[in-house]
C-alpha atoms as one frame of an Amber mdcrd trajectory, in Angstrom:
protein
  -0.108   0.401  -0.170   0.870   3.247  -0.058   3.850   4.202   2.143   6.411
   7.203   2.464   9.577   6.502   3.743  12.078   9.891   4.770  15.664   9.739
   4.991  18.273  12.727   5.711  17.727  14.371   8.793  20.303  15.083  11.061
  22.159  17.617  13.144  23.411  20.635  11.347  25.117  23.891  11.815  23.206
  27.302  11.718  23.591  28.479   8.479  24.128  24.592   6.585  22.876  22.641
   4.774  20.825  19.471   4.567  18.813  17.845   2.182  15.918  15.492   2.790
  14.634  12.485   0.096  11.138  10.751  -0.058  10.713   7.003  -1.132   7.756
   6.711  -2.030   6.061   3.258  -2.902   2.574   1.995  -3.769   0.549   4.803
  -5.626   1.435   6.163  -9.229   4.064   8.723  -7.755   4.493  10.501 -11.652
   0.292  11.602 -10.854   0.328  13.201  -7.818   1.425  15.984  -6.137   3.763
  15.525  -2.749   4.423  18.224   0.271   6.885  18.520   2.868   5.364  19.414
   6.077   7.166  20.041  10.167   6.067  19.994  13.448   8.606  21.351  16.600
   7.666  20.132  19.723   3.937  21.974  21.205   4.462  23.679  17.972   1.335
  22.117  15.034   2.869  20.855  11.762   2.802  23.251   9.071   3.100  22.636
   5.040   7.103  23.746   4.871   6.785  22.919   0.448   4.724  21.698  -2.218
   5.115  20.313  -5.203   3.082  19.578  -8.897   3.505  16.224 -10.025   5.577
  17.626 -12.732   7.787  19.683 -10.575   5.888  22.242 -13.141   4.218  24.131
  -9.526   6.530  24.640  -6.523   5.208  27.036  -3.662   6.611  27.402   0.026
   6.001  28.665   3.149   7.131  31.929   3.591   9.575  30.801   6.679  11.306
  28.358   3.437  11.037  30.851   0.780  14.734  31.505  -0.520  16.097  28.466
   1.490  14.667  25.408   0.423  14.396  23.507  -2.716  11.354  21.140  -3.079
  11.929  18.978  -6.616  11.137  15.331  -7.493  12.212  12.582  -9.395   9.183
  10.752 -11.008  11.655   7.731 -12.333  12.776   7.222  -8.956   9.833   8.231
  -6.763  11.144  10.524  -4.948  10.514  13.573  -3.592  13.864  16.241  -1.822
  13.771  19.035   0.446  17.069  20.644  -0.823  17.175  22.977   2.786  20.072
  25.792   2.756  20.903  28.659   5.512  19.572  26.721   8.057  18.542  28.676
  11.293  17.666  27.179  14.154  14.231  28.044  14.070  14.014  25.127  11.136
  14.709  22.623  13.974  11.301  19.663  13.697  10.372  16.539  12.285   9.990
  17.123   8.848   7.037  14.685   7.005   6.378  13.639   3.728   2.764  13.649
   2.307   0.841  12.673  -0.729  -3.079  13.052  -1.095  -3.952  10.234  -2.113
  -7.607   9.387  -2.805  -8.674  12.342  -0.507  -6.327  10.453   1.552  -3.465
  11.729   3.392  -0.698   9.215   3.548   2.574  10.829   6.241   5.472   9.276
   6.086   7.246   8.419   9.615   9.092  11.355   9.991  13.120  12.403   9.678
  14.565  14.636  12.538  16.409  17.987  11.713  18.392  19.734  13.942  19.923
  23.012  13.513  22.157  24.020  16.574  25.659  25.030  17.132
């Protein structure tokens, strides 16, 4: 069935970079928009970035704009989030999400910690 597996999280210094990956399976990945969300402790889960099925359209949260880049490789069923110029405020668990057949499917999340 639908499965999303995030990877690439870890510890980064302020100003550093991380590249998150989300490996998708169980649905026709090429046909669906994908999103990255994040959730910090005690905070609501928030949308970070979204990408259309073809990759032609991308949207970013204001906090991510100019620093993060969402991309996808439909041949590999993978969506990426390149995070540059990281800030401590980026610390959160990052989740990959797809809205497939009216249901939201989430990965297990990958922890990103930005600290000096």
